[in-house]
Coordinates of C-alpha atoms and ligand atoms in Angstrom, one line a residue:
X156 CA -30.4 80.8 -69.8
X157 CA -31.2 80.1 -66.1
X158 CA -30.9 83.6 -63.7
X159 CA -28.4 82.8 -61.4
X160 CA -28.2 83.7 -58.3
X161 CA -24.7 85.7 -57.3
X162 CA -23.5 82.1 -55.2
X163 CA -23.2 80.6 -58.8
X164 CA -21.8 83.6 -60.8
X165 CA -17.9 83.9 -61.0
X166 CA -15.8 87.4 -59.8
X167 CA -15.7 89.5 -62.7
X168 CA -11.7 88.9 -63.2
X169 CA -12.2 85.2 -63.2
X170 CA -15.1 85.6 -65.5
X171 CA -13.1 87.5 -67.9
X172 CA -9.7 85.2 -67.7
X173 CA -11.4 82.3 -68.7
X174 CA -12.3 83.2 -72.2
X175 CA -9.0 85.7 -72.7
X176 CA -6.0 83.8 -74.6
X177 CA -3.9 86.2 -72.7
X178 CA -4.3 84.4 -69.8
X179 CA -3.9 81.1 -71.4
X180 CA -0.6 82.2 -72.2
X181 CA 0.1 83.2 -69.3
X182 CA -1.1 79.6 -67.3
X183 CA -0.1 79.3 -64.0
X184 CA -2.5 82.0 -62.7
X185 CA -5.2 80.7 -64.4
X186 CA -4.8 77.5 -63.1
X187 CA -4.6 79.3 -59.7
X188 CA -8.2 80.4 -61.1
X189 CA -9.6 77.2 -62.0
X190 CA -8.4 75.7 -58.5
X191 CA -10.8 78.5 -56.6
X192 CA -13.7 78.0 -58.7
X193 CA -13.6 73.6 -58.2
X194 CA -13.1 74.5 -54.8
X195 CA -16.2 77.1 -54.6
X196 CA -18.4 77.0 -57.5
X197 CA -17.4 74.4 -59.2
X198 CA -20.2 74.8 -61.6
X199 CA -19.7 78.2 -62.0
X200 CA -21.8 80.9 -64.6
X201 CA -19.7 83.0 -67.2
X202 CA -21.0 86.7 -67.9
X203 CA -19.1 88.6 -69.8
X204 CA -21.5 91.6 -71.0
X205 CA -22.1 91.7 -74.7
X206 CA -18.9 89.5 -75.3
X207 CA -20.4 86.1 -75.7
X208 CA -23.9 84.4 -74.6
X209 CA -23.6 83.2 -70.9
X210 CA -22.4 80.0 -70.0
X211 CA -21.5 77.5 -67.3
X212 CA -17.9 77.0 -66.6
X213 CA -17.4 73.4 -65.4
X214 CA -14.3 72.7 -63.9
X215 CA -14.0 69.4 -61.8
X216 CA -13.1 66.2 -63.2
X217 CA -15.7 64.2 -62.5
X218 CA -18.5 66.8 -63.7
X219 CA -16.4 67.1 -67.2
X220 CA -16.5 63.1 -67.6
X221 CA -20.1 62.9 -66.9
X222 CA -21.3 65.8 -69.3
X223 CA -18.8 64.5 -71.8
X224 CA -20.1 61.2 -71.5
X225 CA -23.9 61.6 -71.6
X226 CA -23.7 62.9 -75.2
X227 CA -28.0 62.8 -75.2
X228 CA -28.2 65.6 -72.6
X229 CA -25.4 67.3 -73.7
X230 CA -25.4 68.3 -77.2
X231 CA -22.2 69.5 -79.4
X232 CA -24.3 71.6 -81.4
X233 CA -25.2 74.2 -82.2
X234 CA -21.8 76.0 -80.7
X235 CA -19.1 74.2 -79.8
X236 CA -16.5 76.3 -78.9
X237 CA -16.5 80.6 -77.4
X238 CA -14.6 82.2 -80.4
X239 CA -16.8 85.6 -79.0
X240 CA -18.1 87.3 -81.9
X241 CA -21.8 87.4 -82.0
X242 CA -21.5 89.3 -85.3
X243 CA -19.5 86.6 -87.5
X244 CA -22.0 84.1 -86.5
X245 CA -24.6 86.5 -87.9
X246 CA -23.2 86.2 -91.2
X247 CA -22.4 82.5 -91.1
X248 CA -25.6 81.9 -90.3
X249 CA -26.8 84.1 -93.5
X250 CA -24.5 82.3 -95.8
X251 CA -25.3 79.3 -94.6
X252 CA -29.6 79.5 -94.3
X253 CA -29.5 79.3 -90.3
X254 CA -26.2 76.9 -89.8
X255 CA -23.8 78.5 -87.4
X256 CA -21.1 75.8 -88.5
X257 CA -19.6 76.9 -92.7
X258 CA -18.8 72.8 -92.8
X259 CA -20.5 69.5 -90.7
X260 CA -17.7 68.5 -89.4
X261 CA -17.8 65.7 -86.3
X262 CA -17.3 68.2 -83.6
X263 CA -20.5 70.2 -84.7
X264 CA -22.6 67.0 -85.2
X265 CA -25.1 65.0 -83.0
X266 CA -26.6 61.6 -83.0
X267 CA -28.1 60.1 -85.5
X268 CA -25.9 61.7 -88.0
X269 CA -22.7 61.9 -85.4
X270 CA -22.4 58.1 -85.5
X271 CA -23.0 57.5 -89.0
X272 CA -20.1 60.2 -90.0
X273 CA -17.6 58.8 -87.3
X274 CA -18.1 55.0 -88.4
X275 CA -17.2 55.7 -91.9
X276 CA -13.6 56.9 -90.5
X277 CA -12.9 55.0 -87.1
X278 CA -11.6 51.6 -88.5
X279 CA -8.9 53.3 -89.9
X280 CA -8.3 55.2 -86.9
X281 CA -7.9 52.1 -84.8
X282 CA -3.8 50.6 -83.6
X283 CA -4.0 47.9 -85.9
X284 CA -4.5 49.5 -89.1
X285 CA -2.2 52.4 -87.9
X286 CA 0.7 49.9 -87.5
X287 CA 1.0 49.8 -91.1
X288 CA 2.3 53.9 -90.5
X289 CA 4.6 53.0 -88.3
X290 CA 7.6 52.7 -91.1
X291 CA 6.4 56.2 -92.6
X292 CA 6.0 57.8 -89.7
X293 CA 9.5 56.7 -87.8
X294 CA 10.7 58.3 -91.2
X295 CA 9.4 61.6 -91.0
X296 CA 9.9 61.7 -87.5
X297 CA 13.9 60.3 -88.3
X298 CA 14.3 63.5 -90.7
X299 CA 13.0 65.8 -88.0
X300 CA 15.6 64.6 -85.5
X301 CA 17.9 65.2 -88.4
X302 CA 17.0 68.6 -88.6
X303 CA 17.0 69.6 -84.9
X304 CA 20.9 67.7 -85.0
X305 CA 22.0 69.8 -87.4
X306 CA 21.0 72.4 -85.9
X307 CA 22.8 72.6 -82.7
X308 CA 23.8 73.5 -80.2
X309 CA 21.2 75.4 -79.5
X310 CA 17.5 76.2 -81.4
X311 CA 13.7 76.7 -80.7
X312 CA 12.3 73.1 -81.0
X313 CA 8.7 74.2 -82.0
X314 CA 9.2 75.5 -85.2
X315 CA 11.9 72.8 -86.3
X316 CA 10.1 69.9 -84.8
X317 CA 7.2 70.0 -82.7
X318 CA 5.2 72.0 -85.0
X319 CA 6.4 70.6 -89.0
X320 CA 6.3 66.9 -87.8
X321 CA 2.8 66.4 -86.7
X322 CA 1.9 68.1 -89.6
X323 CA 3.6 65.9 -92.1
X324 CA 1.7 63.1 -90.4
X325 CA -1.4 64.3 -90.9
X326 CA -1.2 65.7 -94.6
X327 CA 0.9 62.4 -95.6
X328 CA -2.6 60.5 -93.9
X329 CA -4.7 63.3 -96.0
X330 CA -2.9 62.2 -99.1
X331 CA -1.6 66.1 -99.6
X332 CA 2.2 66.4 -101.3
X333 CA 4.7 67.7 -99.5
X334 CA 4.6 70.7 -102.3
X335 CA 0.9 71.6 -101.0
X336 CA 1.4 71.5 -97.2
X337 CA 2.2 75.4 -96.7
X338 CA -0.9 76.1 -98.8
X339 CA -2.6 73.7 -96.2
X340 CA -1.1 75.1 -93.1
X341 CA -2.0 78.4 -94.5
X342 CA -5.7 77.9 -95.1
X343 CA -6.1 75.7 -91.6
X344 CA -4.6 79.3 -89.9
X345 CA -7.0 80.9 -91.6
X346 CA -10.1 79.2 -90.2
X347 CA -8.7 78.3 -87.1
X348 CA -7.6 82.2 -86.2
X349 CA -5.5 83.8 -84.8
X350 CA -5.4 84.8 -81.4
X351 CA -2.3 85.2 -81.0
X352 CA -0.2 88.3 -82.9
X353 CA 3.0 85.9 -83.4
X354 CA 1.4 83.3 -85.2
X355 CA -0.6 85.6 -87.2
X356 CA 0.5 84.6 -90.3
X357 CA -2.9 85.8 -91.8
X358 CA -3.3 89.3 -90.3
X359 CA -6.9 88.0 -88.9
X360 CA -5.7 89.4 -85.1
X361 CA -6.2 93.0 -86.9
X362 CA -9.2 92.7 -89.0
X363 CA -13.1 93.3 -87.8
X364 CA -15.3 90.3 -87.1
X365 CA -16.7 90.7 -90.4
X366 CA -13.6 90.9 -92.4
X367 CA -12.4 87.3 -91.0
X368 CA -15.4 85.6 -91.2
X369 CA -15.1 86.7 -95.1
X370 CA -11.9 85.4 -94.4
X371 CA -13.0 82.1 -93.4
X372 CA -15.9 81.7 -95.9
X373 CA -13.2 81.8 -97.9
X374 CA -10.7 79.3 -97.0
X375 CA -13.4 76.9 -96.3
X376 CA -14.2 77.2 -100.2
X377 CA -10.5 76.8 -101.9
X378 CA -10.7 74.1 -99.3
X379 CA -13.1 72.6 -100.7
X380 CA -11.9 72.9 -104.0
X381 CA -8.8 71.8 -103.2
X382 CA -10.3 68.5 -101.4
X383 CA -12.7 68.2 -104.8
X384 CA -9.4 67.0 -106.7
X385 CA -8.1 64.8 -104.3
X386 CA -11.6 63.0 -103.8
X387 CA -11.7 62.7 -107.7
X388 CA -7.7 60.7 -107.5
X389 CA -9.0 58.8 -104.8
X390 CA -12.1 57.6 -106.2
X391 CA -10.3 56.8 -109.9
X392 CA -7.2 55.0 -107.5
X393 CA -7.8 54.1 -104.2
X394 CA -5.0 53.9 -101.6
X395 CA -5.0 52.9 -97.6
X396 CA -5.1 56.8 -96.5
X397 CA -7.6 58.7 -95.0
X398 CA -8.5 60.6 -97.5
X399 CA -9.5 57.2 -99.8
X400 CA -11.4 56.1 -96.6
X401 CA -13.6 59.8 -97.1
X402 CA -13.9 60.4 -100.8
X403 CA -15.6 56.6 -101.1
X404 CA -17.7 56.8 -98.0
X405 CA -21.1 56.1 -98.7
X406 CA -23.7 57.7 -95.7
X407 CA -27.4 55.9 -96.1
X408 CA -26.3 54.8 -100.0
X409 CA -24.9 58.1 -101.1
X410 CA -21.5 59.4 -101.4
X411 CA -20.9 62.9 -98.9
X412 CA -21.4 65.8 -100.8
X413 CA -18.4 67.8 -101.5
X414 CA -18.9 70.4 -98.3
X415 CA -19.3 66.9 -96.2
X416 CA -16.1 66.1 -97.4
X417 CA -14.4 69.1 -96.9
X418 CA -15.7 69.6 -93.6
X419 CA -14.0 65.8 -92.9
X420 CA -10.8 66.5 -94.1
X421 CA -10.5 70.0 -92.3
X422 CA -11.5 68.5 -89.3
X423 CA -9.0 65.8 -89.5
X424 CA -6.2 68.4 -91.3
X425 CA -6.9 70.9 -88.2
X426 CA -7.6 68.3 -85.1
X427 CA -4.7 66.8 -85.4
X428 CA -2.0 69.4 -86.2
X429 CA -1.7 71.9 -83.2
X430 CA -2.9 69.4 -80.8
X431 CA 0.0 66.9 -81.0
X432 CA 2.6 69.8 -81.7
X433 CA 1.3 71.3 -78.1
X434 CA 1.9 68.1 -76.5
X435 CA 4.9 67.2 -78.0
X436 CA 6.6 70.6 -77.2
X437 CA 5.3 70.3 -73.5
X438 CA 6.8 68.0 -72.8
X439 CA 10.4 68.7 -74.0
X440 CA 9.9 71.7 -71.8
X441 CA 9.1 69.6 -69.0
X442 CA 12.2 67.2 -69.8
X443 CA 14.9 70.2 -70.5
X444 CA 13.8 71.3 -66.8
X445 CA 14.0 68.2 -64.9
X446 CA 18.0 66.3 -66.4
X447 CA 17.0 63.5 -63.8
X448 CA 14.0 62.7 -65.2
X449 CA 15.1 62.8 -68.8
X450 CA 18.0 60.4 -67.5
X451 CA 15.9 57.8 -66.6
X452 CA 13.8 57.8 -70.1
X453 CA 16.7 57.6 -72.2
X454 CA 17.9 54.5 -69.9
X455 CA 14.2 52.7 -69.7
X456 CA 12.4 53.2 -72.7
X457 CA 9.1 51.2 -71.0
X458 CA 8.5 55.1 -69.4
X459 CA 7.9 56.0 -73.3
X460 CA 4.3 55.4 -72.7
X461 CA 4.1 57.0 -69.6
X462 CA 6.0 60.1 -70.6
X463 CA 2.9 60.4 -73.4
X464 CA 0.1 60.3 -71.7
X465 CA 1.7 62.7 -69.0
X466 CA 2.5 65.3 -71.3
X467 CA -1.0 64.7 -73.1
X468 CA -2.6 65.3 -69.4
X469 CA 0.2 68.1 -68.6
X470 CA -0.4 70.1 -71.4
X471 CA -4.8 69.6 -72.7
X472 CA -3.8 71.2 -75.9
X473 CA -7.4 71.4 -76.3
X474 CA -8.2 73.5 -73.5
X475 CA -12.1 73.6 -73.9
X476 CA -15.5 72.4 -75.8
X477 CA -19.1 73.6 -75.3
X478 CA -22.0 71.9 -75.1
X479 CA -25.7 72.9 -75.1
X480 CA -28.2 71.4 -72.8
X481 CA -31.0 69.6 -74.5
X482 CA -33.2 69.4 -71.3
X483 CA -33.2 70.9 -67.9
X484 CA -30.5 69.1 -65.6
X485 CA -28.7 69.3 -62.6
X486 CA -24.3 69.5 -62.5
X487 CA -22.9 69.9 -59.3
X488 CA -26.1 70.8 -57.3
X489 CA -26.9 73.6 -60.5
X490 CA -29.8 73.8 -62.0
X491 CA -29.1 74.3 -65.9
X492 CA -31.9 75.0 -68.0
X493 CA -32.7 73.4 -71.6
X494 CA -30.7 75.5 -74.1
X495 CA -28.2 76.5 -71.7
X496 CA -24.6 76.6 -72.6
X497 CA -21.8 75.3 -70.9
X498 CA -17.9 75.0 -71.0
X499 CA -16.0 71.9 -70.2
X500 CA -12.6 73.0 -69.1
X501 CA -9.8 70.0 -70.2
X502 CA -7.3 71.6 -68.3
X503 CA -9.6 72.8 -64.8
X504 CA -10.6 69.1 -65.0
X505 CA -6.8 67.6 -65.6
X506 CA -5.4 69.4 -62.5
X507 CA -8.3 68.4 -60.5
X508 CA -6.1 67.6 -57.3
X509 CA -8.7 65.0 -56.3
X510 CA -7.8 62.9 -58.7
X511 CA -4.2 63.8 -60.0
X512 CA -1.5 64.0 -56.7
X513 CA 0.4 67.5 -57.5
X514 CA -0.9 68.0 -60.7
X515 CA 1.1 70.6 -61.7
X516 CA 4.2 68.2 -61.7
X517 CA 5.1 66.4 -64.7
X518 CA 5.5 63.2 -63.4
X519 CA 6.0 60.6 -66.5
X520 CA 5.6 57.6 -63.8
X521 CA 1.9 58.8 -63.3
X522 CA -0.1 55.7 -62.5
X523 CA -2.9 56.1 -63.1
X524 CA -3.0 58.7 -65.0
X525 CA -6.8 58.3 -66.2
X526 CA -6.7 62.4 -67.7
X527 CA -10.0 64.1 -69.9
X528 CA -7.4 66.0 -72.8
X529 CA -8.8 63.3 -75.4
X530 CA -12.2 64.1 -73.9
X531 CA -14.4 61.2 -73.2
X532 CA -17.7 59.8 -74.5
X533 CA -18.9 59.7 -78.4
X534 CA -16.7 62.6 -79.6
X535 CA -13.8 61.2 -77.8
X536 CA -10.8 62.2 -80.2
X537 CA -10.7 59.8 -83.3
X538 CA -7.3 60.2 -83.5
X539 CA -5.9 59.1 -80.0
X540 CA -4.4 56.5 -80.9
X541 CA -2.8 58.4 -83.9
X542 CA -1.7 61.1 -81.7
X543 CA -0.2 58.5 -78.7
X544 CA 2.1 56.9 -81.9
X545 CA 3.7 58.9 -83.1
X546 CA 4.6 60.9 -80.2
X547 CA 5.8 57.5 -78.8
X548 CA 7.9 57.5 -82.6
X549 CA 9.4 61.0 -82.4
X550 CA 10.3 60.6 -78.5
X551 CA 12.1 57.2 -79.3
X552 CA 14.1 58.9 -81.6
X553 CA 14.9 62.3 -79.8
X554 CA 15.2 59.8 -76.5
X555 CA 17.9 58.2 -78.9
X556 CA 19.8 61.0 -80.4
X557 CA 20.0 63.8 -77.8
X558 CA 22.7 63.1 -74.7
X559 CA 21.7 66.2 -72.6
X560 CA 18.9 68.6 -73.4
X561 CA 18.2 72.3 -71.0
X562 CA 16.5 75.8 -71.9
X563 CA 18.2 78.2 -73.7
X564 CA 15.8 80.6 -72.9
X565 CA 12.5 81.2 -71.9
X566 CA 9.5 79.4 -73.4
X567 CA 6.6 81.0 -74.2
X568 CA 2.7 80.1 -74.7
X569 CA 0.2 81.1 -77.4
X570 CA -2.2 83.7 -76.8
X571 CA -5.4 81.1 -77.4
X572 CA -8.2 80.1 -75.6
X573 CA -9.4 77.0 -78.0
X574 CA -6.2 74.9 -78.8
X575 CA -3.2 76.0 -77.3
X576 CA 0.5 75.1 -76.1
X577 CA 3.9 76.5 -76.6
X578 CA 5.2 78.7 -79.4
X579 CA 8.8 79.3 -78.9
X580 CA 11.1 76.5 -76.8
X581 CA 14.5 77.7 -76.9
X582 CA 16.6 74.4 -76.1
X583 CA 20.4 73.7 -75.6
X584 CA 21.4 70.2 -76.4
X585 CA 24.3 68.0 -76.2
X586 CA 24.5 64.8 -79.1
X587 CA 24.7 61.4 -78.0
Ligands
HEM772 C1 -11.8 65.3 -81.1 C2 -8.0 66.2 -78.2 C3 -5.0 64.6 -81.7 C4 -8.8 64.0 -84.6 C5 -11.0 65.7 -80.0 C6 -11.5 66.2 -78.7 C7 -10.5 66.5 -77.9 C8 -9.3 66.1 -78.7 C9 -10.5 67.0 -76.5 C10 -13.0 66.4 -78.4 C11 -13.4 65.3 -77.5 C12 -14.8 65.4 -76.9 O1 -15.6 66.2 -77.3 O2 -15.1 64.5 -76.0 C13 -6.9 65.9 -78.9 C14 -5.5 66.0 -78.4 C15 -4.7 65.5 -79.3 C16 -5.5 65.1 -80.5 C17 -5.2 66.5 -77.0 C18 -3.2 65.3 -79.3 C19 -2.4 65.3 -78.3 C20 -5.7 64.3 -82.8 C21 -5.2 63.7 -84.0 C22 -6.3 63.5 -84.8 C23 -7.5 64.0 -84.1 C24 -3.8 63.3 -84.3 C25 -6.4 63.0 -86.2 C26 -5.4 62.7 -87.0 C27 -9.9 64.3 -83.9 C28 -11.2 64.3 -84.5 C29 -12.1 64.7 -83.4 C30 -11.3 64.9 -82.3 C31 -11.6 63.9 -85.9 C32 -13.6 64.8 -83.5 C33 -14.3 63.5 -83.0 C34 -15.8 63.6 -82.9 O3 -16.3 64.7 -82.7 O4 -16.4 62.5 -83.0 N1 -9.7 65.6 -79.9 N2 -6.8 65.4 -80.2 N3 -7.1 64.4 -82.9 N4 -10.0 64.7 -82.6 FE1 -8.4 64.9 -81.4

């Protein structure tokens, strides 16, 4: 890592908020954070004493683009996101032989594999063949609505619809029966952590560093196991999901090996689960808080698009990635040195003010509204358009269903500092 000199190294509290889920919970004041360091170092160094290696925090839009774009300089392995504990990776790394990723999945790979593992998938992934969803998908997200109707007057939307629906999605695109998905859930929780106390359904926020990467080993394997049947149905009986698409992939003439696999389908199971429930919830929030605006989309149903790609923006469920620099390089007039390690900030660079007007406001008329939460470059997220559907599906339907909608109470955020969004959204709605 490149000394820096103290112009480049962040105050000690902002240095500390930007790697502490508390303060993603909290938001506002870390945003109020990330507006002083584009202002004043906007390529700003990261210490944290014996917490994590040192990094560069990069907060402005443009600097995120072009890092996130030039995918030869900036590599995704071999870490791609600040979890903190130098001791799980230890073990990893022994389990493993010297890997600090337990499965290969996209986000951990480079070129030439990268490419080779994304093709096999990204046909699928593409509007036209997910048109043939739509019927599916318009059903699971009819039998949500139905839920949060019944309901009423009042309940938290996140746990009766933001959260169970884009997880049906996503385990009916996985091939997974409805019986299996808590067991799914369950074992994504279990990898994926928990930061925050609430939504630790698997005790990890009170167990050492070693206990939860045993933890995680674990899951990975009855994962794996798990994914071993389904690959064996899909090979003996093909179908148009996802999980056909993997289990008869062939990379350079040979099937993927059964941790290949696995490491596919958790990354599909686990990308796009929390991500689409943050937006999704957002966005209600945003809606319950502004009647007028909520008015108009239930009157002009052309805003639909709009209103996604706002809350996408509004929200950057996926608040951060890391890459590694693969050769000296300047961002930002900072001189990074081969090896270093930097942070890409989704949500410093979506309220970059240079580029959005007020972009704190949720403004569903945003045009354009050109935001980084799908990232950008060869790891852009497979499953935008996905993601755009069937949030465009479940809104139609609420947009249809629900007269009046306000807050019964106060929302509140996850304590995360990977993928992270609303927990509880207390709402009071009238029927239409
Ligand atoms: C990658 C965001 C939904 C699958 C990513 C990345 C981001 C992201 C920021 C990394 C991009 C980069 O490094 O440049 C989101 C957001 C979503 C969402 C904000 C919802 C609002 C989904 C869905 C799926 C999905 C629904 C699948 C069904 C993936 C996969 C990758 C990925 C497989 C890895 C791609 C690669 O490394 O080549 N996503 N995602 N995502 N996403 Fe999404």
């Amino acid at each position: 890592m490149a000394i820096a000199d103290s112009a480049q190294r962040a105050p000690a509290e902002i240095a500390a908020a930007v790697i502490d889920p508390v303060a993603y919970a909290e938001w506002d004041g870390l945003l109020d954070k990330f507006d002083v360091l584009r202002r004043d170092m906007p390529v700003a160094r990261i210490e944290n004493g014996e917490l994590h290696d040192p990094f560069w925090l990069v907060t402005g839009y443009d600097d995120v683009m072009r890092i996130s774009k030039d995918n030869k300089t900036f590599l995704n392995s071999p870490r791609g996101v600040v979890f903190g504990f130098r001791e799980g990776e230890e073990i990893v790394k022994a389990v493993t032989g010297g890997s600090p990723h337990l499965v290969n999945s996209l986000v951990a790979l480079d070129a030439p594999i990268h490419p080779k593992y994304r093709r096999l998938t990204q046909e699928w992934f593409m509007p036209k063949n997910l048109k043939q969803l739509e019927g599916e998908i318009s059903a699971l997200a009819k039998t949500t609505v139905d839920r949060l109707v019944e309901a009423g007057p009042e309940a938290d939307f996140v746990p009766l619809v933001a959260s169970p629906y884009p997880l049906h999605v996503i385990m009916q695109i996985l091939g997974v029966p409805e019986a299996d998905e808590q067991r799914m859930l369950f074992l994504t929780q279990q990898m994926f952590g928990g930061q925050d106390e609430d939504l630790n359904k698997t005790g990890m926020a009170n167990m050492t560093a070693e206990q939860i990467t045993q933890l995680v080993i674990g899951a990975v394997a009855d994962f794996e196991t798990y994914f071993a049947k389904i690959t064996e149905e899909k090979r003996a009986n093909p179908t148009d999901d996802v999980a056909s698409v993997i289990a008869n992939a062939k990379v350079d003439g040979e099937y993927l090996s059964d941790r290949d696999m696995a490491g596919y389908y958790i990354i599909v199971a686990s990308a796009g689960h929390d991500t689409t429930s943050a937006s999704t919830a957002g966005a209600m929030m945003a809606l319950a808080q502004d009647p007028e605006q909520f008015a108009r989309l239930k009157a002009d149903r052309d805003l639909l698009p709009g209103i996604v790609e706002e809350a996408i923006r509004w929200t950057s469920p996926v608040q951060h990635f890391m890459r590694t620099a693969a050769e000296d390089v300047e961002v930002g007039g900072v001189h990074i040195k081969e090896g270093d390690w930097l942070m890409i900030n989704y949500v410093a660079a979506n309220h970059d003010d240079r580029v959005f007007d007020n972009p704190r406001k949720f403004d569903a008329a945003r045009s354009p509204n050109r935001h980084l939460a799908f990232g950008a470059g060869a790891h852009q997220c497979l499953g935008l358009h996905m993601a755009r559907m069937e949030m465009k599906i479940l809104f139609n339907e609420l947009l249809d269903r629900i007269e009046t909608v306000e807050l019964a109470g106060e929302p509140q955020r996850a304590k995360s500092s990977f993928v992270g969004g609303l927990k509880t959204l207390p709402l009071r709605y009238t029927l239409s």
